[in-house]
Short mmCIF file of C-alpha atoms in Angstrom, two decimals:
data_model
loop_
_atom_site.label_atom_id
_atom_site.label_comp_id
_atom_site.label_asym_id
_atom_site.label_seq_id
_atom_site.Cartn_x
_atom_site.Cartn_y
_atom_site.Cartn_z
CA MET A 1 -1.10 -0.73 42.01
CA ALA A 2 -2.41 -2.81 39.19
CA SER A 3 -1.43 -1.42 35.62
CA LYS A 4 -4.17 0.06 33.43
CA PRO A 5 -5.50 -2.59 31.08
CA SER A 6 -4.77 -1.92 27.42
CA ILE A 7 -4.54 -3.78 23.99
CA PRO A 8 -1.64 -4.02 21.45
CA GLN A 9 -1.43 -1.17 19.01
CA GLY A 10 -3.17 -1.97 15.81
CA THR A 11 -5.77 -4.27 17.37
CA ARG A 12 -9.20 -3.39 18.51
CA ASP A 13 -12.09 -4.46 20.78
CA PHE A 14 -15.55 -4.70 19.36
CA SER A 15 -18.79 -3.68 21.06
CA PRO A 16 -21.89 -5.94 20.56
CA ALA A 17 -23.22 -3.42 18.04
CA GLU A 18 -20.02 -3.36 16.12
CA VAL A 19 -19.88 -7.10 16.07
CA SER A 20 -23.38 -7.47 14.83
CA LYS A 21 -22.73 -5.10 11.99
CA ARG A 22 -19.41 -7.05 11.12
CA GLN A 23 -21.42 -10.24 11.23
CA TYR A 24 -23.93 -8.76 8.89
CA ILE A 25 -21.19 -7.89 6.30
CA ILE A 26 -19.50 -11.34 6.67
CA GLN A 27 -22.82 -13.24 6.35
CA THR A 28 -23.74 -11.23 3.33
CA ILE A 29 -20.43 -12.04 1.79
CA LYS A 30 -20.53 -15.69 2.72
CA ASN A 31 -24.11 -16.22 1.40
CA ASN A 32 -23.17 -14.94 -1.87
CA PHE A 33 -19.88 -16.92 -1.93
CA GLU A 34 -21.85 -20.10 -1.60
CA LYS A 35 -24.52 -18.91 -4.09
CA PHE A 36 -21.64 -18.76 -6.68
CA GLY A 37 -20.48 -22.21 -5.79
CA PHE A 38 -17.49 -21.61 -3.44
CA GLN A 39 -16.84 -24.01 -0.59
CA PRO A 40 -15.64 -23.01 2.86
CA ILE A 41 -12.17 -23.98 4.12
CA GLU A 42 -10.19 -22.95 7.24
CA THR A 43 -6.45 -22.95 7.97
CA PRO A 44 -4.46 -22.64 11.22
CA SER A 45 -3.76 -19.05 12.52
CA PHE A 46 -0.05 -19.86 12.41
CA GLU A 47 2.02 -21.69 9.72
CA ASN A 48 5.48 -23.05 9.84
CA SER A 49 7.86 -20.05 9.12
CA ASP A 50 9.35 -21.54 6.03
CA THR A 51 5.63 -21.75 4.46
CA LEU A 52 5.41 -18.01 4.66
CA MET A 53 8.86 -16.60 4.53
CA GLY A 54 10.08 -15.48 1.06
CA LYS A 55 6.59 -15.53 -0.38
CA TYR A 56 5.81 -11.80 -0.07
CA GLY A 57 9.00 -10.25 -1.08
CA GLU A 58 11.43 -8.40 1.40
CA GLU A 59 8.82 -5.86 2.69
CA GLY A 60 6.34 -8.53 3.32
CA ASP A 61 8.62 -10.76 5.24
CA ARG A 62 9.43 -7.86 7.49
CA LEU A 63 5.68 -7.55 8.50
CA ILE A 64 5.31 -11.26 9.39
CA PHE A 65 4.64 -11.77 13.17
CA LYS A 66 6.95 -14.54 14.27
CA ILE A 67 6.31 -16.84 17.27
CA LEU A 68 8.87 -17.64 19.84
CA ASN A 69 9.50 -21.34 20.28
CA SER A 70 8.08 -22.66 23.52
CA GLY A 71 10.78 -23.11 26.48
CA ASN A 72 13.44 -20.88 27.93
CA PHE A 73 16.21 -19.50 25.80
CA PHE A 74 19.35 -18.38 27.41
CA PHE A 75 21.64 -16.51 24.99
CA ASN A 76 24.91 -18.28 25.87
CA LYS A 77 27.24 -20.86 24.28
CA ASN A 78 25.36 -23.75 26.00
CA LYS A 79 22.16 -22.85 24.39
CA ILE A 80 22.00 -20.51 21.26
CA GLU A 81 25.07 -18.54 20.28
CA LEU A 82 24.14 -14.91 20.03
CA PRO A 83 25.96 -13.11 17.03
CA GLU A 84 28.06 -10.35 17.94
CA SER A 85 26.38 -8.01 15.55
CA ILE A 86 22.82 -8.70 16.85
CA GLU A 87 23.01 -6.11 19.65
CA ALA A 88 23.95 -3.45 17.24
CA LEU A 89 20.89 -4.08 14.95
CA GLN A 90 18.12 -1.60 15.02
CA VAL A 91 15.49 -4.20 14.00
CA ASN A 92 12.64 -1.77 13.74
CA SER A 93 14.31 0.21 11.05
CA ALA A 94 14.95 -2.08 7.99
CA GLU A 95 17.07 0.65 6.36
CA THR A 96 19.72 0.26 8.95
CA ILE A 97 20.40 -3.45 8.27
CA ASP A 98 22.88 -4.31 5.49
CA ILE A 99 22.25 -7.79 3.63
CA ASN A 100 25.05 -9.63 5.50
CA GLN A 101 23.33 -8.46 8.83
CA ARG A 102 19.96 -9.43 7.60
CA ILE A 103 21.11 -12.92 6.82
CA GLU A 104 22.74 -13.30 10.18
CA LEU A 105 19.57 -12.06 11.77
CA ASN A 106 17.41 -14.48 9.87
CA LYS A 107 19.60 -17.29 10.82
CA PHE A 108 19.30 -16.43 14.47
CA THR A 109 15.62 -15.82 14.30
CA GLY A 110 15.21 -19.35 12.74
CA LYS A 111 16.76 -20.90 15.80
CA ILE A 112 14.39 -19.40 18.22
CA SER A 113 11.29 -19.16 16.15
CA GLU A 114 9.85 -21.92 13.80
CA LYS A 115 6.20 -20.59 13.31
CA ALA A 116 4.64 -17.37 12.42
CA LEU A 117 1.07 -15.93 12.32
CA ARG A 118 -0.39 -16.12 8.94
CA TYR A 119 0.20 -12.82 6.84
CA ASP A 120 -2.53 -13.51 4.36
CA LEU A 121 -5.05 -16.27 3.30
CA THR A 122 -3.45 -16.84 -0.18
CA VAL A 123 -0.16 -18.66 0.59
CA PRO A 124 -1.81 -20.92 3.19
CA PHE A 125 -4.48 -21.69 0.60
CA ALA A 126 -1.81 -22.56 -1.87
CA ARG A 127 -0.16 -24.82 0.78
CA TYR A 128 -3.57 -26.39 1.48
CA VAL A 129 -4.07 -27.13 -2.21
CA VAL A 130 -0.75 -28.95 -2.54
CA GLN A 131 -1.09 -30.85 0.74
CA HIS A 132 -4.61 -32.02 -0.04
CA GLN A 133 -4.40 -32.20 -3.96
CA ASN A 134 -5.52 -35.96 -3.86
CA GLU A 135 -8.76 -35.11 -2.00
CA ILE A 136 -9.62 -32.09 -4.06
CA GLU A 137 -11.89 -31.95 -7.14
CA PHE A 138 -10.50 -29.59 -9.59
CA PRO A 139 -11.48 -26.88 -10.53
CA PHE A 140 -11.60 -26.17 -6.83
CA LYS A 141 -13.64 -23.00 -5.57
CA ARG A 142 -13.06 -22.17 -2.02
CA TYR A 143 -13.81 -19.27 0.16
CA GLN A 144 -12.19 -18.49 3.44
CA ILE A 145 -13.01 -15.62 6.00
CA GLN A 146 -10.50 -15.61 8.76
CA PRO A 147 -8.08 -13.12 10.55
CA VAL A 148 -4.66 -12.40 9.43
CA TRP A 149 -1.77 -10.39 11.17
CA ARG A 150 0.70 -7.95 9.77
CA ALA A 151 3.30 -5.96 11.78
CA ASP A 152 2.30 -2.82 9.84
CA ARG A 153 2.01 0.84 10.88
CA PRO A 154 -1.76 1.14 11.92
CA GLN A 155 -3.69 3.87 10.16
CA ARG A 156 -7.44 4.48 9.23
CA GLY A 157 -8.63 1.26 7.56
CA ARG A 158 -5.38 -0.59 8.15
CA TYR A 159 -4.65 -2.67 11.33
CA ARG A 160 -2.33 -5.33 12.65
CA GLU A 161 -5.14 -7.81 13.10
CA PHE A 162 -7.83 -7.94 10.57
CA TYR A 163 -10.14 -10.25 8.62
CA GLN A 164 -9.68 -11.21 5.01
CA CYS A 165 -12.68 -12.47 3.03
CA ASP A 166 -11.12 -14.41 -0.07
CA ALA A 167 -12.80 -16.45 -2.91
CA ASP A 168 -10.45 -18.32 -5.35
CA VAL A 169 -10.74 -20.92 -8.14
CA VAL A 170 -7.69 -23.00 -8.92
CA GLY A 171 -7.40 -25.60 -11.62
CA SER A 172 -9.10 -23.55 -14.52
CA LYS A 173 -7.77 -21.14 -17.04
CA SER A 174 -11.24 -20.24 -18.29
CA LEU A 175 -11.82 -16.46 -18.41
CA TRP A 176 -15.39 -17.40 -17.48
CA GLN A 177 -14.20 -17.20 -13.94
CA GLU A 178 -13.14 -13.77 -14.17
CA VAL A 179 -16.57 -12.78 -15.73
CA GLU A 180 -18.12 -14.53 -12.60
CA LEU A 181 -15.80 -12.85 -10.10
CA VAL A 182 -16.92 -9.38 -11.59
CA GLN A 183 -20.44 -10.55 -11.06
CA LEU A 184 -19.76 -11.64 -7.58
CA TYR A 185 -18.30 -8.35 -6.67
CA ASP A 186 -21.48 -6.54 -7.99
CA THR A 187 -23.79 -8.93 -6.25
CA VAL A 188 -22.12 -8.60 -2.80
CA PHE A 189 -22.08 -4.79 -2.92
CA THR A 190 -25.62 -4.57 -4.19
CA SER A 191 -26.69 -6.91 -1.41
CA LEU A 192 -25.02 -4.54 0.98
CA GLY A 193 -26.91 -1.60 -0.44
CA LEU A 194 -23.52 -0.14 -1.46
CA GLU A 195 -24.42 1.15 -4.93
CA GLY A 196 -21.85 3.00 -7.31
CA VAL A 197 -18.71 1.05 -6.62
CA THR A 198 -16.22 0.87 -9.45
CA ILE A 199 -14.63 -2.40 -10.22
CA LYS A 200 -11.33 -1.65 -11.79
CA ILE A 201 -9.67 -4.22 -14.19
CA ASN A 202 -6.41 -4.37 -15.85
CA ASN A 203 -4.07 -7.30 -17.17
CA ARG A 204 -0.39 -8.07 -16.32
CA LYS A 205 0.19 -8.93 -19.94
CA ILE A 206 -0.87 -5.43 -21.00
CA LEU A 207 1.64 -3.88 -18.62
CA SER A 208 4.26 -6.26 -19.95
CA GLY A 209 3.36 -5.32 -23.53
CA ILE A 210 3.59 -1.77 -22.92
CA ALA A 211 7.05 -2.10 -21.35
CA GLU A 212 8.15 -4.22 -24.45
CA VAL A 213 6.70 -1.63 -26.86
CA ILE A 214 8.78 1.25 -25.33
CA GLY A 215 12.06 -1.10 -24.93
CA ALA A 216 11.87 -1.12 -21.19
CA SER A 217 11.06 -4.85 -20.48
CA ASP A 218 14.00 -5.13 -17.95
CA LYS A 219 12.25 -2.11 -16.22
CA LEU A 220 8.72 -3.62 -16.01
CA ILE A 221 8.37 -3.22 -12.10
CA ASP A 222 9.97 0.35 -12.12
CA PHE A 223 7.57 1.31 -14.99
CA THR A 224 4.51 0.03 -13.43
CA VAL A 225 5.15 1.32 -9.93
CA ALA A 226 5.53 4.72 -11.26
CA LEU A 227 2.48 4.57 -13.59
CA ASP A 228 0.41 3.28 -10.52
CA LYS A 229 1.00 6.75 -8.92
CA LEU A 230 -0.56 8.69 -11.78
CA ASP A 231 -3.61 9.82 -9.69
CA LYS A 232 -1.30 10.75 -6.70
CA ILE A 233 1.67 12.61 -8.49
CA GLY A 234 0.22 13.44 -11.87
CA GLU A 235 1.70 13.08 -15.35
CA ASP A 236 4.75 15.13 -14.78
CA GLY A 237 5.56 13.31 -11.46
CA VAL A 238 5.34 9.86 -13.09
CA LYS A 239 7.46 10.78 -16.15
CA LYS A 240 10.10 12.32 -13.63
CA GLU A 241 10.12 9.05 -11.57
CA MET A 242 10.41 6.79 -14.73
CA ILE A 243 13.33 8.93 -16.00
CA GLU A 244 15.01 8.58 -12.65
CA LYS A 245 14.61 4.86 -13.00
CA GLY A 246 16.44 4.74 -16.30
CA ILE A 247 13.67 4.80 -18.70
CA ALA A 248 14.52 6.92 -21.74
CA GLU A 249 12.47 10.15 -22.68
CA GLU A 250 11.92 8.97 -26.18
CA ALA A 251 10.39 5.72 -24.71
CA LEU A 252 7.81 7.84 -22.74
CA LEU A 253 6.66 9.61 -26.02
CA LYS A 254 5.46 6.22 -27.05
CA VAL A 255 3.17 5.83 -24.08
CA GLN A 256 2.00 9.36 -24.14
CA PRO A 257 -1.68 8.07 -24.77
CA LEU A 258 -1.77 6.32 -21.26
CA PHE A 259 -1.72 9.70 -19.75
CA ASN A 260 -4.87 10.83 -21.50
CA PHE A 261 -6.59 7.51 -21.25
CA SER A 262 -10.43 7.99 -21.21
CA GLY A 263 -13.61 6.90 -22.82
CA THR A 264 -15.75 3.82 -22.48
CA PHE A 265 -14.28 0.39 -22.02
CA ALA A 266 -14.58 -0.27 -25.64
CA ASP A 267 -12.84 3.01 -26.45
CA LYS A 268 -9.96 2.14 -24.19
CA ILE A 269 -9.50 -1.36 -25.63
CA LYS A 270 -9.27 0.36 -29.09
CA GLN A 271 -6.61 2.70 -27.83
CA LEU A 272 -4.59 -0.34 -26.34
CA SER A 273 -4.94 -2.32 -29.54
CA GLU A 274 -3.34 0.52 -31.39
CA LEU A 275 -0.61 0.93 -28.78
CA LEU A 276 0.22 -2.79 -28.46
CA ALA A 277 -0.03 -3.83 -31.99
CA SER A 278 3.50 -4.90 -32.16
CA SER A 279 3.46 -6.88 -28.71
CA GLU A 280 2.11 -10.50 -28.93
CA GLU A 281 2.00 -10.55 -25.11
CA GLY A 282 0.20 -7.12 -25.06
CA MET A 283 -2.30 -8.27 -27.47
CA LYS A 284 -3.04 -11.33 -25.58
CA GLY A 285 -3.94 -9.14 -22.55
CA VAL A 286 -6.08 -6.99 -24.71
CA GLU A 287 -7.96 -9.99 -25.94
CA GLU A 288 -8.50 -11.30 -22.49
CA LEU A 289 -9.94 -7.93 -21.28
CA LYS A 290 -12.07 -7.69 -24.31
CA PHE A 291 -13.57 -11.16 -23.59
CA ILE A 292 -14.39 -10.18 -19.95
CA CYS A 293 -15.76 -6.79 -20.77
CA ASP A 294 -18.09 -8.14 -23.64
CA ASN A 295 -19.59 -10.86 -21.73
CA VAL A 296 -20.05 -8.58 -18.67
CA ALA A 297 -21.82 -6.09 -20.82
CA VAL A 298 -24.09 -8.65 -22.16
CA LEU A 299 -24.98 -10.10 -18.80
CA GLY A 300 -25.10 -6.71 -17.20
CA LEU A 301 -24.42 -5.47 -13.59
CA ALA A 302 -26.85 -4.45 -11.12
CA THR A 303 -25.17 -1.50 -9.38
CA ALA A 304 -21.33 -1.54 -10.08
CA THR A 305 -19.38 -0.15 -13.00
CA LEU A 306 -16.52 -2.06 -14.68
CA ASP A 307 -13.75 0.12 -15.88
CA LEU A 308 -10.41 -0.52 -17.41
CA ASP A 309 -7.58 1.16 -15.49
CA VAL A 310 -4.40 0.75 -17.21
CA THR A 311 -2.29 2.15 -14.33
CA LEU A 312 -3.58 -0.56 -12.00
CA ALA A 313 -0.48 -2.60 -11.17
CA ARG A 314 -1.10 -4.31 -7.70
CA GLY A 315 0.43 -7.85 -6.97
CA LEU A 316 2.85 -7.88 -9.91
CA ASN A 317 5.06 -10.44 -8.16
CA TYR A 318 2.28 -13.15 -8.57
CA TYR A 319 -0.44 -11.90 -10.89
CA THR A 320 -0.09 -13.00 -14.43
CA GLY A 321 -3.34 -12.06 -16.21
CA ALA A 322 -6.46 -10.05 -14.90
CA ILE A 323 -5.85 -7.64 -11.98
CA PHE A 324 -8.75 -6.35 -9.97
CA GLU A 325 -9.30 -3.48 -7.57
CA VAL A 326 -12.69 -2.20 -6.19
CA ALA A 327 -13.04 1.66 -5.46
CA ALA A 328 -15.77 2.81 -3.03
CA PRO A 329 -18.31 5.39 -4.34
CA LYS A 330 -16.67 8.69 -4.99
CA THR A 331 -18.80 10.40 -2.05
CA VAL A 332 -16.52 8.48 0.35
CA SER A 333 -12.82 9.03 0.90
CA MET A 334 -11.54 5.51 1.12
CA GLY A 335 -8.70 3.40 -0.45
CA SER A 336 -9.70 0.12 -2.15
CA ILE A 337 -12.30 -2.09 -0.49
CA GLY A 338 -11.41 -5.17 -2.68
CA GLY A 339 -8.86 -6.54 -5.10
CA GLY A 340 -7.48 -9.75 -6.61
CA GLY A 341 -6.32 -11.41 -9.88
CA ARG A 342 -5.13 -14.22 -11.99
CA TYR A 343 -2.14 -16.24 -11.06
CA ASP A 344 -0.83 -19.01 -13.21
CA ASP A 345 1.58 -20.81 -10.79
CA LEU A 346 0.78 -19.94 -7.24
CA THR A 347 1.09 -23.53 -6.05
CA GLY A 348 4.55 -23.72 -7.89
CA ILE A 349 6.12 -22.44 -4.74
CA PHE A 350 5.10 -25.70 -2.92
CA GLY A 351 5.96 -27.90 -5.83
CA LEU A 352 2.76 -28.36 -7.70
CA LYS A 353 3.34 -26.70 -11.22
CA ASN A 354 1.04 -25.34 -13.65
CA MET A 355 -2.00 -24.80 -11.38
CA SER A 356 -3.72 -21.76 -12.63
CA GLY A 357 -5.97 -19.79 -10.29
CA VAL A 358 -7.88 -16.55 -9.92
CA GLY A 359 -9.27 -14.95 -6.86
CA ILE A 360 -10.65 -11.85 -5.22
CA SER A 361 -10.77 -10.42 -1.60
CA PHE A 362 -13.16 -8.06 0.24
CA GLY A 363 -11.79 -5.61 2.63
CA LEU A 364 -14.12 -6.09 5.74
CA ASP A 365 -12.95 -3.24 7.77
CA ARG A 366 -12.97 -0.71 4.95
CA ILE A 367 -16.46 -1.85 4.00
CA TYR A 368 -17.53 -1.49 7.40
CA LEU A 369 -16.27 2.16 7.64
CA VAL A 370 -17.88 2.97 4.18
CA LEU A 371 -21.23 1.54 5.28
CA GLU A 372 -21.06 3.30 8.58
CA GLU A 373 -20.26 6.62 6.93
CA LEU A 374 -23.18 6.19 4.34
CA GLN A 375 -25.64 5.03 7.11
CA LEU A 376 -26.24 1.91 4.97
CA PHE A 377 -26.63 -0.68 7.91
CA PRO A 378 -30.25 -1.77 8.28
CA GLU A 379 -32.04 -0.89 11.47
CA THR A 380 -32.62 -4.67 11.94
CA VAL A 381 -28.99 -5.21 12.43
CA ALA A 382 -28.51 -5.08 16.05
CA ALA A 383 -27.24 -7.24 18.87
CA THR A 384 -30.01 -6.34 21.15
CA SER A 385 -33.21 -8.26 22.06
CA LYS A 386 -36.51 -7.31 20.39
CA ALA A 387 -38.27 -7.41 23.75
CA ILE A 388 -37.54 -7.69 27.48
CA PHE A 389 -40.00 -9.29 30.06
CA ILE A 390 -40.55 -7.38 33.25
CA ASN A 391 -39.81 -9.46 36.34
CA TYR A 392 -42.43 -9.06 39.04
CA GLY A 393 -41.44 -12.28 40.98
CA ASP A 394 -41.12 -16.00 40.59
CA LYS A 395 -44.71 -16.72 39.59
CA GLU A 396 -44.65 -13.88 37.00
CA ALA A 397 -41.30 -14.84 35.83
CA LEU A 398 -42.40 -18.57 35.18
CA TYR A 399 -45.29 -17.35 33.24
CA ALA A 400 -43.21 -14.82 31.15
CA SER A 401 -40.65 -17.80 30.58
CA LYS A 402 -43.16 -20.01 29.05
CA ALA A 403 -43.84 -17.35 26.40
CA ILE A 404 -40.18 -16.62 26.15
CA GLN A 405 -39.50 -20.25 25.26
CA LYS A 406 -42.24 -20.34 22.56
CA LEU A 407 -40.93 -16.85 21.10
CA ARG A 408 -37.35 -18.16 20.83
CA GLN A 409 -38.59 -21.18 18.80
CA GLU A 410 -39.87 -18.66 16.30
CA ASN A 411 -36.33 -17.12 16.17
CA ILE A 412 -37.41 -13.97 18.09
CA LYS A 413 -34.75 -12.46 20.20
CA VAL A 414 -36.26 -12.01 23.64
CA GLU A 415 -35.15 -12.02 27.30
CA LEU A 416 -36.36 -11.89 31.00
CA TYR A 417 -34.79 -9.28 33.31
CA PRO A 418 -33.22 -11.72 35.83
CA ASP A 419 -34.07 -9.82 39.22
CA ASN A 420 -37.19 -8.87 40.82
CA VAL A 421 -36.21 -5.20 41.30
CA LYS A 422 -38.09 -1.90 40.89
CA VAL A 423 -39.73 -1.68 37.63
CA GLY A 424 -38.09 1.81 36.91
CA LYS A 425 -34.71 0.13 36.88
CA GLN A 426 -35.91 -2.68 34.54
CA PHE A 427 -37.10 -0.06 32.07
CA GLN A 428 -33.94 2.03 32.43
CA TYR A 429 -31.97 -1.05 31.52
CA ALA A 430 -34.11 -1.71 28.47
CA ASP A 431 -33.67 1.83 27.31
CA LYS A 432 -29.80 1.68 27.73
CA ARG A 433 -29.79 -1.63 25.81
CA LEU A 434 -31.91 0.00 22.97
CA ILE A 435 -34.57 -2.84 23.41
CA PRO A 436 -37.70 -1.55 21.57
CA PHE A 437 -40.51 -3.43 23.55
CA ALA A 438 -41.23 -4.40 27.10
CA VAL A 439 -43.74 -7.32 28.00
CA ILE A 440 -45.51 -6.67 31.19
CA ALA A 441 -47.21 -9.90 32.79
CA GLY A 442 -48.64 -9.33 36.31
CA ASP A 443 -51.63 -10.94 38.15
CA GLN A 444 -54.10 -9.43 35.73
CA GLU A 445 -52.34 -10.66 32.59
CA ILE A 446 -51.98 -14.18 34.03
CA ALA A 447 -55.60 -14.42 35.04
CA SER A 448 -56.63 -13.43 31.35
CA ASN A 449 -53.69 -15.46 29.81
CA SER A 450 -52.58 -12.19 28.01
CA TYR A 451 -49.71 -9.84 27.94
CA ALA A 452 -49.19 -6.07 28.09
CA LEU A 453 -47.01 -5.06 25.11
CA LYS A 454 -45.31 -1.50 25.59
CA ASN A 455 -43.54 0.14 22.78
CA LEU A 456 -40.61 1.87 24.50
CA VAL A 457 -40.08 4.35 21.63
CA THR A 458 -43.63 5.70 21.34
CA GLY A 459 -44.90 4.82 24.88
CA GLU A 460 -47.89 3.13 23.41
CA GLN A 461 -49.22 -0.03 25.34
CA VAL A 462 -51.69 -2.71 24.15
CA SER A 463 -52.96 -5.90 25.60
CA VAL A 464 -52.51 -9.01 23.29
CA ASP A 465 -52.66 -12.73 23.50
CA PHE A 466 -49.68 -14.87 22.61
CA GLU A 467 -50.47 -14.83 18.87
CA GLY A 468 -50.83 -11.04 18.96
CA LEU A 469 -47.49 -10.78 20.91
CA LYS A 470 -45.75 -13.13 18.43
CA ASN A 471 -47.02 -11.13 15.39
CA ALA A 472 -46.16 -7.90 16.93
CA LEU A 473 -42.50 -8.89 17.69
CA LEU A 474 -42.11 -10.42 14.17
CA ALA A 475 -43.32 -7.36 12.51
#
């Protein structure tokens, strides 16, 4: 007996209606990317393993899908020598593998797999810039909308195969790029009708400055990882974790203001200036944030709010300046729906030094869930036809097809029911497809060069000529 068809965990099929809604979001993002001067590129779905490995930290490396080399592999001494400890490894549980076993496993994996599915769009973009640097005009503004793959544990809004929608600028250190990216976020979400998002911003230099002021520069990552959990575990939980990581209690007294951080953007900038007065690095971060905030305030945002969140610490392994994260409106329970930041040397991993860049990403799947929950998809977003022509036979079908041909030239989605079957069955088909109109063209309509247009929602039926038909379907 044939096995029941299924798909891998963490992947999805999409119905016509779902694809139409996803394309609506993608097209809206794409249109605004291009409006802001970003150019499209595409990179392969898989890269050489050494392009990806070691770029995301140990946790990221573990989530990269590796591709088995073509050909047959027999684990014997004539082909590939299988390390004795491989059989003992529980590769699904990273905690059970010590460093020597991991090195041994990586060597073995390298022999049977030389390629991997891309984990994100940023590292392939860095590789693209370095490989094509002589063909690119800098600063280079690119956008990329393609799927990526991660061997992650699936959950709501998180999948193993998903799309990323990225926009980056490389080759410029100007903070005007950050100002524009804030505007881009605002413009896209306003275009989608998603009002009330919060664009959170912080700066790596501020986090470094705080660690410096409290004498914990060597504990920067531990400090920021704990601070990032403030909204989840509260002030006491954060302090407890910091102390467990070796940060002195007297150091925490110096950052007490961070736990009561509130007020307007300007108020927060003032508090940070006082806290970081003795840190040159920290004050650089304050000045950068002030520049972005002041100019965004003058230019204005349509529906989004820009907020300084000093606990924001995403991407510390590569962000060097501004850090962005977008929160959905408070009426929706959802994680971040976008994020990004400034990186001073991303292309350095491929040998091209001092190429500063800044970029943001939109979370397509989470944006979809938010729009669905808030019922923000326009009714016009549908995969269905606007009208179906009822088939009464070959003569009538030819008459209908002439009209269909002209309507399609006007970008109106229409179709002919292909078979001459009972009219009731054709109307039932239209109903299940959620097609709003039926066009009836029998002997009487052919004789008078007209069409009977029936509204399948209200039941109303009118007789129209071709212009009347076209205008009714365009309305």
